[in-house]
């Protein structure tokens, strides 16, 4: 008696918004880690706070971004990603150069949210029309 080979499960279709935001958060997680290293190296934390907390903060923020990137298909995931953008921007109080990265990735995140959503709506409309026409 031989067992039939297990059929692989078909992959879930990912929307444009989900894909764009996942990539943006993934790359930004690297920048968050590097920003944490900058906070540590510049000893930018207030007096009385150990400098290694900069690394801990950067690693934590990077891990959070990776985790949230897995949930960008949900509205709560998109909002959580936006909140992480604000946290990165607040890092500019410690190292002002972080504001450049926050502005670039924040703009990318907003673009991905708006344009990705528009592409998803357009693709859904085209799929509905194709279904209606029998294609």
CSV table of N, CA and C in Angstrom, one decimal:
chain,number,residue,atom,x,y,z
A,1,UNK,N,0.8,-1.2,0.0
A,1,UNK,CA,0.0,0.0,0.0
A,1,UNK,C,0.9,1.2,0.0
A,2,UNK,N,0.8,2.0,-1.0
A,2,UNK,CA,1.6,3.2,-1.1
A,2,UNK,C,0.8,4.4,-0.9
A,3,UNK,N,1.4,5.4,-0.3
A,3,UNK,CA,0.7,6.6,0.0
A,3,UNK,C,0.9,7.5,-1.2
A,4,UNK,N,-0.2,8.2,-1.5
A,4,UNK,CA,-0.1,9.2,-2.6
A,4,UNK,C,0.7,10.4,-2.1
A,5,UNK,N,1.4,11.0,-3.0
A,5,UNK,CA,2.2,12.2,-2.6
A,5,UNK,C,1.3,13.3,-2.2
A,6,UNK,N,1.7,14.0,-1.1
A,6,UNK,CA,0.8,15.1,-0.6
A,6,UNK,C,0.9,16.3,-1.6
A,7,UNK,N,-0.2,16.8,-1.9
A,7,UNK,CA,-0.3,17.9,-2.8
A,7,UNK,C,0.0,19.2,-2.1
A,8,UNK,N,0.9,20.0,-2.7
A,8,UNK,CA,1.2,21.3,-2.0
A,8,UNK,C,-0.1,22.2,-2.0
A,9,UNK,N,-0.2,22.9,-0.9
A,9,UNK,CA,-1.3,23.9,-0.8
A,9,UNK,C,-1.0,25.0,-1.7
A,10,UNK,N,-2.0,25.5,-2.4
A,10,UNK,CA,-1.8,26.7,-3.3
A,10,UNK,C,-1.5,27.9,-2.5
A,11,UNK,N,-0.7,28.7,-3.0
A,11,UNK,CA,-0.3,30.0,-2.3
A,11,UNK,C,-1.4,31.0,-2.3
A,12,UNK,N,-1.6,31.7,-1.2
A,12,UNK,CA,-2.6,32.7,-1.1
A,12,UNK,C,-2.2,33.9,-2.0
A,13,UNK,N,-3.2,34.5,-2.7
A,13,UNK,CA,-2.9,35.6,-3.5
A,13,UNK,C,-2.7,36.8,-2.6
A,14,UNK,N,-1.6,37.5,-2.8
A,14,UNK,CA,-1.3,38.7,-2.0
A,14,UNK,C,-1.6,39.9,-2.8
A,15,UNK,N,-2.2,40.9,-2.2
A,15,UNK,CA,-2.5,42.2,-2.9
A,15,UNK,C,-1.3,43.0,-3.0
A,16,UNK,N,-1.4,44.1,-3.8
A,16,UNK,CA,-0.3,45.0,-4.1
A,16,UNK,C,0.1,45.8,-2.8
A,17,UNK,N,-1.0,46.2,-2.0
A,17,UNK,CA,-0.7,46.9,-0.8
A,17,UNK,C,0.1,46.1,0.2
A,18,UNK,N,-0.4,44.8,0.4
A,18,UNK,CA,0.3,43.9,1.3
A,18,UNK,C,1.7,43.7,0.9
A,19,UNK,N,2.0,43.5,-0.4
A,19,UNK,CA,3.3,43.2,-0.8
A,19,UNK,C,4.2,44.4,-0.6
A,20,UNK,N,3.7,45.6,-1.0
A,20,UNK,CA,4.5,46.8,-0.9
A,20,UNK,C,4.9,47.1,0.5
A,21,UNK,N,3.9,47.1,1.4
A,21,UNK,CA,4.1,47.4,2.8
A,21,UNK,C,5.0,46.4,3.5
A,22,UNK,N,4.9,45.1,3.1
A,22,UNK,CA,5.8,44.1,3.7
A,22,UNK,C,7.3,44.4,3.3
A,23,UNK,N,7.5,44.7,2.1
A,23,UNK,CA,8.9,45.0,1.6
A,23,UNK,C,9.4,46.2,2.3
A,24,UNK,N,8.6,47.3,2.4
A,24,UNK,CA,9.0,48.5,3.0
A,24,UNK,C,9.4,48.3,4.4
A,25,UNK,N,8.5,47.6,5.2
A,25,UNK,CA,8.8,47.4,6.6
A,25,UNK,C,10.0,46.4,6.8
A,26,UNK,N,10.2,45.5,5.9
A,26,UNK,CA,11.3,44.6,5.9
A,26,UNK,C,12.7,45.4,5.8
A,27,UNK,N,12.7,46.2,4.8
A,27,UNK,CA,13.9,47.0,4.6
A,27,UNK,C,14.1,48.0,5.7
A,28,UNK,N,13.1,48.6,6.2
A,28,UNK,CA,13.2,49.6,7.3
A,28,UNK,C,13.6,48.9,8.6
A,29,UNK,N,13.4,47.6,8.8
A,29,UNK,CA,13.8,46.9,10.0
A,29,UNK,C,15.4,47.0,10.0
A,30,UNK,N,16.0,46.9,8.9
A,30,UNK,CA,17.5,47.0,8.9
A,30,UNK,C,17.9,48.4,9.3
A,31,UNK,N,17.2,49.4,8.8
A,31,UNK,CA,17.6,50.8,9.1
A,31,UNK,C,17.3,51.0,10.6
A,32,UNK,N,16.3,50.4,11.2
A,32,UNK,CA,16.0,50.6,12.6
A,32,UNK,C,17.1,50.0,13.4
A,33,UNK,N,17.6,48.8,13.0
A,33,UNK,CA,18.7,48.2,13.7
A,33,UNK,C,20.0,49.1,13.6
A,34,UNK,N,20.3,49.6,12.4
A,34,UNK,CA,21.4,50.5,12.3
A,34,UNK,C,21.3,51.8,13.0
A,35,UNK,N,20.0,52.3,13.1
A,35,UNK,CA,19.8,53.5,13.9
A,35,UNK,C,20.1,53.2,15.4
A,36,UNK,N,19.7,52.1,15.9
A,36,UNK,CA,20.0,51.7,17.3
A,36,UNK,C,21.5,51.6,17.5
A,37,UNK,N,22.3,51.1,16.5
A,37,UNK,CA,23.7,51.1,16.6
A,37,UNK,C,24.3,52.5,16.7
A,38,UNK,N,23.7,53.4,15.9
A,38,UNK,CA,24.1,54.8,15.9
A,38,UNK,C,23.8,55.5,17.3
A,39,UNK,N,22.7,55.2,17.9
A,39,UNK,CA,22.4,55.7,19.2
A,39,UNK,C,23.4,55.2,20.2
A,40,UNK,N,23.8,53.9,20.1
A,40,UNK,CA,24.8,53.4,21.0
A,40,UNK,C,26.1,54.0,20.8
A,41,UNK,N,26.6,54.1,19.5
A,41,UNK,CA,27.9,54.6,19.2
A,41,UNK,C,28.0,56.1,19.5
A,42,UNK,N,27.0,56.8,19.3
A,42,UNK,CA,27.1,58.3,19.6
A,42,UNK,C,26.8,58.6,21.1
A,43,UNK,N,26.4,57.6,21.8
A,43,UNK,CA,26.0,57.7,23.2
A,43,UNK,C,25.0,58.9,23.3
A,44,UNK,N,23.9,58.7,22.5
A,44,UNK,CA,22.9,59.8,22.4
A,44,UNK,C,21.8,59.7,23.4
A,45,UNK,N,21.8,58.6,24.2
A,45,UNK,CA,20.7,58.5,25.2
A,45,UNK,C,21.0,59.5,26.4
A,46,UNK,N,19.9,59.9,27.1
A,46,UNK,CA,20.1,60.8,28.2
A,46,UNK,C,21.1,60.3,29.3
A,47,UNK,N,21.6,61.2,30.0
A,47,UNK,CA,22.5,60.8,31.1
A,47,UNK,C,21.8,59.9,32.1
A,48,UNK,N,22.5,58.8,32.5
A,48,UNK,CA,21.9,57.9,33.4
A,48,UNK,C,21.3,56.6,32.8
A,49,UNK,N,21.2,56.7,31.4
A,49,UNK,CA,20.7,55.5,30.7
A,49,UNK,C,21.9,54.9,30.0
A,50,UNK,N,22.1,53.6,30.2
A,50,UNK,CA,23.2,52.9,29.6
A,50,UNK,C,23.1,53.0,28.1
A,51,UNK,N,24.2,53.2,27.4
A,51,UNK,CA,24.2,53.3,25.9
A,51,UNK,C,23.7,52.0,25.2
A,52,UNK,N,23.9,50.8,25.8
A,52,UNK,CA,23.5,49.6,25.1
A,52,UNK,C,22.0,49.5,25.0
A,53,UNK,N,21.3,50.4,25.6
A,53,UNK,CA,19.8,50.4,25.4
A,53,UNK,C,19.5,50.9,24.0
A,54,UNK,N,20.4,51.6,23.4
A,54,UNK,CA,20.2,52.0,22.0
A,54,UNK,C,20.1,50.8,21.1
A,55,UNK,N,21.0,49.8,21.3
A,55,UNK,CA,21.0,48.6,20.5
A,55,UNK,C,19.7,47.8,20.8
A,56,UNK,N,19.4,47.7,22.1
A,56,UNK,CA,18.1,46.9,22.4
A,56,UNK,C,16.9,47.6,21.8
A,57,UNK,N,16.9,48.9,21.8
A,57,UNK,CA,15.7,49.6,21.1
A,57,UNK,C,15.7,49.4,19.6
A,58,UNK,N,16.9,49.4,19.0
A,58,UNK,CA,17.0,49.2,17.5
A,58,UNK,C,16.6,47.8,17.1
A,59,UNK,N,17.1,46.8,17.9
A,59,UNK,CA,16.7,45.4,17.6
A,59,UNK,C,15.2,45.2,17.8
A,60,UNK,N,14.7,45.7,18.9
A,60,UNK,CA,13.3,45.5,19.2
A,60,UNK,C,12.4,46.1,18.1
A,61,UNK,N,12.8,47.3,17.7
A,61,UNK,CA,12.0,48.0,16.7
A,61,UNK,C,12.1,47.2,15.4
A,62,UNK,N,13.3,46.7,15.0
A,62,UNK,CA,13.4,45.9,13.8
A,62,UNK,C,12.6,44.7,13.8
A,63,UNK,N,12.6,44.0,15.0
A,63,UNK,CA,11.8,42.7,15.1
A,63,UNK,C,10.3,43.1,15.0
A,64,UNK,N,9.9,44.1,15.6
A,64,UNK,CA,8.5,44.5,15.5
A,64,UNK,C,8.1,44.8,14.1
A,65,UNK,N,9.0,45.4,13.3
A,65,UNK,CA,8.7,45.7,11.9
A,65,UNK,C,8.5,44.5,11.1
A,66,UNK,N,9.4,43.5,11.4
A,66,UNK,CA,9.3,42.2,10.7
A,66,UNK,C,8.0,41.5,11.0
A,67,UNK,N,7.6,41.5,12.3
A,67,UNK,CA,6.4,40.9,12.7
A,67,UNK,C,5.2,41.6,12.1
A,68,UNK,N,5.2,42.9,12.2
A,68,UNK,CA,4.0,43.6,11.6
A,68,UNK,C,3.9,43.5,10.1
A,69,UNK,N,5.1,43.3,9.4
A,69,UNK,CA,5.0,43.1,8.0
A,69,UNK,C,4.2,41.8,7.6
A,70,UNK,N,4.1,40.9,8.5
A,70,UNK,CA,3.4,39.7,8.2
A,70,UNK,C,1.9,39.9,8.3
A,71,UNK,N,1.5,41.0,8.9
A,71,UNK,CA,0.0,41.3,9.2
A,71,UNK,C,-0.5,42.5,8.4
A,72,UNK,N,0.2,42.9,7.3
A,72,UNK,CA,-0.2,44.1,6.6
A,72,UNK,C,-1.4,43.8,5.7
A,73,UNK,N,-1.9,42.6,5.6
A,73,UNK,CA,-3.1,42.3,4.9
A,73,UNK,C,-4.3,42.8,5.6
A,74,UNK,N,-4.2,43.0,7.0
A,74,UNK,CA,-5.2,43.5,7.8
A,74,UNK,C,-5.1,45.0,8.1
A,75,UNK,N,-6.2,45.6,8.3
A,75,UNK,CA,-6.2,47.1,8.6
A,75,UNK,C,-5.4,47.4,9.8
A,76,UNK,N,-5.5,46.5,10.8
A,76,UNK,CA,-4.8,46.8,12.1
A,76,UNK,C,-3.2,46.7,11.8
A,77,UNK,N,-2.8,45.8,10.9
A,77,UNK,CA,-1.4,45.7,10.6
A,77,UNK,C,-0.9,46.9,9.9
A,78,UNK,N,-1.7,47.5,9.0
A,78,UNK,CA,-1.4,48.7,8.3
A,78,UNK,C,-1.2,49.9,9.3
A,79,UNK,N,-2.2,50.0,10.2
A,79,UNK,CA,-2.1,51.0,11.2
A,79,UNK,C,-0.9,50.8,12.1
A,80,UNK,N,-0.6,49.6,12.5
A,80,UNK,CA,0.6,49.3,13.4
A,80,UNK,C,1.8,49.7,12.7
A,81,UNK,N,1.9,49.5,11.4
A,81,UNK,CA,3.1,49.9,10.6
A,81,UNK,C,3.2,51.4,10.6
A,82,UNK,N,2.1,52.1,10.5
A,82,UNK,CA,2.1,53.5,10.5
A,82,UNK,C,2.6,54.1,11.9
A,83,UNK,N,2.2,53.4,12.9
A,83,UNK,CA,2.7,53.8,14.3
A,83,UNK,C,4.2,53.5,14.4
A,84,UNK,N,4.7,52.5,13.8
A,84,UNK,CA,6.1,52.2,13.8
A,84,UNK,C,6.9,53.3,13.1
A,85,UNK,N,6.2,53.9,12.0
A,85,UNK,CA,6.9,55.0,11.3
A,85,UNK,C,7.0,56.2,12.2
A,86,UNK,N,6.0,56.4,13.1
A,86,UNK,CA,6.1,57.5,14.0
A,86,UNK,C,7.2,57.3,15.0
A,87,UNK,N,7.3,56.1,15.5
A,87,UNK,CA,8.4,55.7,16.5
A,87,UNK,C,9.7,56.0,15.9
A,88,UNK,N,9.9,55.6,14.6
A,88,UNK,CA,11.2,55.9,14.0
A,88,UNK,C,11.4,57.4,13.9
A,89,UNK,N,10.4,58.2,13.6
A,89,UNK,CA,10.6,59.6,13.5
A,89,UNK,C,10.9,60.2,14.8
A,90,UNK,N,10.4,59.7,15.9
A,90,UNK,CA,10.7,60.2,17.2
A,90,UNK,C,12.2,59.9,17.6
A,91,UNK,N,12.8,58.9,16.9
A,91,UNK,CA,14.2,58.7,17.1
A,91,UNK,C,15.1,59.9,16.7
A,92,UNK,N,14.5,60.8,15.9
A,92,UNK,CA,15.3,62.0,15.5
A,92,UNK,C,15.6,62.9,16.7
A,93,UNK,N,14.9,62.7,17.8
A,93,UNK,CA,15.2,63.5,19.0
A,93,UNK,C,16.5,63.1,19.6
A,94,UNK,N,16.9,61.8,19.4
A,94,UNK,CA,18.2,61.3,19.8
A,94,UNK,C,19.3,61.5,18.8
A,95,UNK,N,19.0,61.2,17.6
A,95,UNK,CA,20.0,61.3,16.5
A,95,UNK,C,19.3,62.0,15.3
A,96,UNK,N,19.5,63.3,15.1
A,96,UNK,CA,18.7,64.1,14.1
A,96,UNK,C,18.8,63.5,12.7
A,97,UNK,N,19.8,62.8,12.3
A,97,UNK,CA,20.0,62.2,11.0
A,97,UNK,C,18.9,61.1,10.8
A,98,UNK,N,18.4,60.6,11.8
A,98,UNK,CA,17.3,59.5,11.7
A,98,UNK,C,16.1,60.1,11.0
A,99,UNK,N,15.9,61.4,11.1
A,99,UNK,CA,14.8,62.1,10.5
A,99,UNK,C,14.8,61.9,9.0
A,100,UNK,N,15.9,61.8,8.4
A,100,UNK,CA,16.0,61.6,6.9
A,100,UNK,C,15.5,60.2,6.6
A,101,UNK,N,15.9,59.2,7.3
A,101,UNK,CA,15.4,57.9,7.0
A,101,UNK,C,13.9,57.8,7.3
A,102,UNK,N,13.5,58.5,8.4
A,102,UNK,CA,12.0,58.5,8.8
A,102,UNK,C,11.2,59.1,7.7
A,103,UNK,N,11.7,60.2,7.1
A,103,UNK,CA,11.0,60.9,6.0
A,103,UNK,C,10.9,60.0,4.8
A,104,UNK,N,12.0,59.4,4.4
A,104,UNK,CA,12.0,58.6,3.2
A,104,UNK,C,11.1,57.3,3.4
A,105,UNK,N,11.3,56.6,4.4
A,105,UNK,CA,10.5,55.4,4.6
A,105,UNK,C,9.0,55.7,5.0
A,106,UNK,N,8.8,56.9,5.6
A,106,UNK,CA,7.4,57.3,5.9
A,106,UNK,C,6.7,57.6,4.6
A,107,UNK,N,7.4,58.3,3.7
A,107,UNK,CA,6.8,58.6,2.4
A,107,UNK,C,6.5,57.3,1.6
A,108,UNK,N,7.5,56.4,1.6
A,108,UNK,CA,7.3,55.1,0.9
A,108,UNK,C,6.1,54.4,1.5
A,109,UNK,N,5.9,54.4,2.8
A,109,UNK,CA,4.8,53.7,3.5
A,109,UNK,C,3.5,54.3,3.1
A,110,UNK,N,3.4,55.6,3.1
A,110,UNK,CA,2.2,56.3,2.6
A,110,UNK,C,1.9,56.0,1.2
A,111,UNK,N,2.9,56.0,0.3
A,111,UNK,CA,2.7,55.7,-1.1
A,111,UNK,C,2.2,54.3,-1.3
A,112,UNK,N,2.9,53.3,-0.5
A,112,UNK,CA,2.5,51.9,-0.6
A,112,UNK,C,1.1,51.7,-0.2
A,113,UNK,N,0.7,52.4,0.8
A,113,UNK,CA,-0.7,52.3,1.4
A,113,UNK,C,-1.7,52.8,0.4
A,114,UNK,N,-1.5,54.0,-0.2
A,114,UNK,CA,-2.4,54.6,-1.1
A,114,UNK,C,-2.4,53.9,-2.5
A,115,UNK,N,-1.3,53.8,-3.1
A,115,UNK,CA,-1.2,53.3,-4.4
A,115,UNK,C,-1.5,51.8,-4.4
A,116,UNK,N,-1.0,51.1,-3.4
A,116,UNK,CA,-1.3,49.6,-3.3
A,116,UNK,C,-2.7,49.4,-3.2
A,117,UNK,N,-3.4,50.2,-2.4
A,117,UNK,CA,-4.9,50.0,-2.2
A,117,UNK,C,-5.6,50.3,-3.6
A,118,UNK,N,-5.1,51.3,-4.3
A,118,UNK,CA,-5.8,51.7,-5.6
A,118,UNK,C,-5.5,50.5,-6.6
A,119,UNK,N,-4.3,50.0,-6.6
A,119,UNK,CA,-4.1,48.8,-7.5
A,119,UNK,C,-4.9,47.6,-7.1
A,120,UNK,N,-5.1,47.4,-5.8
A,120,UNK,CA,-5.9,46.2,-5.4
A,120,UNK,C,-7.4,46.4,-5.9
A,121,UNK,N,-7.9,47.7,-5.7
A,121,UNK,CA,-9.3,47.9,-6.2
A,121,UNK,C,-9.4,47.8,-7.7
A,122,UNK,N,-8.4,48.2,-8.4
A,122,UNK,CA,-8.4,48.1,-9.9
A,122,UNK,C,-8.4,46.6,-10.3
A,123,UNK,N,-7.5,45.9,-9.6
A,123,UNK,CA,-7.4,44.4,-10.0
A,123,UNK,C,-8.7,43.7,-9.6
A,124,UNK,N,-9.4,44.1,-8.5
A,124,UNK,CA,-10.6,43.5,-8.1
A,124,UNK,C,-11.7,43.8,-9.2
A,125,UNK,N,-11.7,45.0,-9.7
A,125,UNK,CA,-12.7,45.4,-10.7
A,125,UNK,C,-12.5,44.6,-12.0
A,126,UNK,N,-11.2,44.5,-12.4
A,126,UNK,CA,-10.9,43.8,-13.6
A,126,UNK,C,-11.3,42.3,-13.5
A,127,UNK,N,-11.0,41.7,-12.3
A,127,UNK,CA,-11.4,40.3,-12.0
A,127,UNK,C,-12.9,40.1,-12.1
A,128,UNK,N,-13.6,41.1,-11.5
A,128,UNK,CA,-15.1,41.0,-11.5
A,128,UNK,C,-15.6,41.1,-12.9
A,129,UNK,N,-15.1,42.0,-13.7
A,129,UNK,CA,-15.5,42.1,-15.1
A,129,UNK,C,-15.2,40.9,-15.9
A,130,UNK,N,-14.0,40.3,-15.7
A,130,UNK,CA,-13.7,39.1,-16.4
A,130,UNK,C,-14.6,37.9,-16.0
A,131,UNK,N,-15.0,37.9,-14.7
A,131,UNK,CA,-15.9,36.8,-14.2
A,131,UNK,C,-17.3,37.0,-14.9
A,132,UNK,N,-17.7,38.3,-15.0
A,132,UNK,CA,-19.0,38.6,-15.6
A,132,UNK,C,-19.0,38.2,-17.1
A,133,UNK,N,-17.9,38.5,-17.7
A,133,UNK,CA,-17.8,38.2,-19.2
A,133,UNK,C,-17.6,36.7,-19.5
A,134,UNK,N,-17.3,35.9,-18.4
A,134,UNK,CA,-17.1,34.5,-18.6
A,134,UNK,C,-15.7,34.2,-19.0
A,135,UNK,N,-14.8,35.1,-18.8
A,135,UNK,CA,-13.3,34.8,-19.1
A,135,UNK,C,-12.7,34.0,-18.0
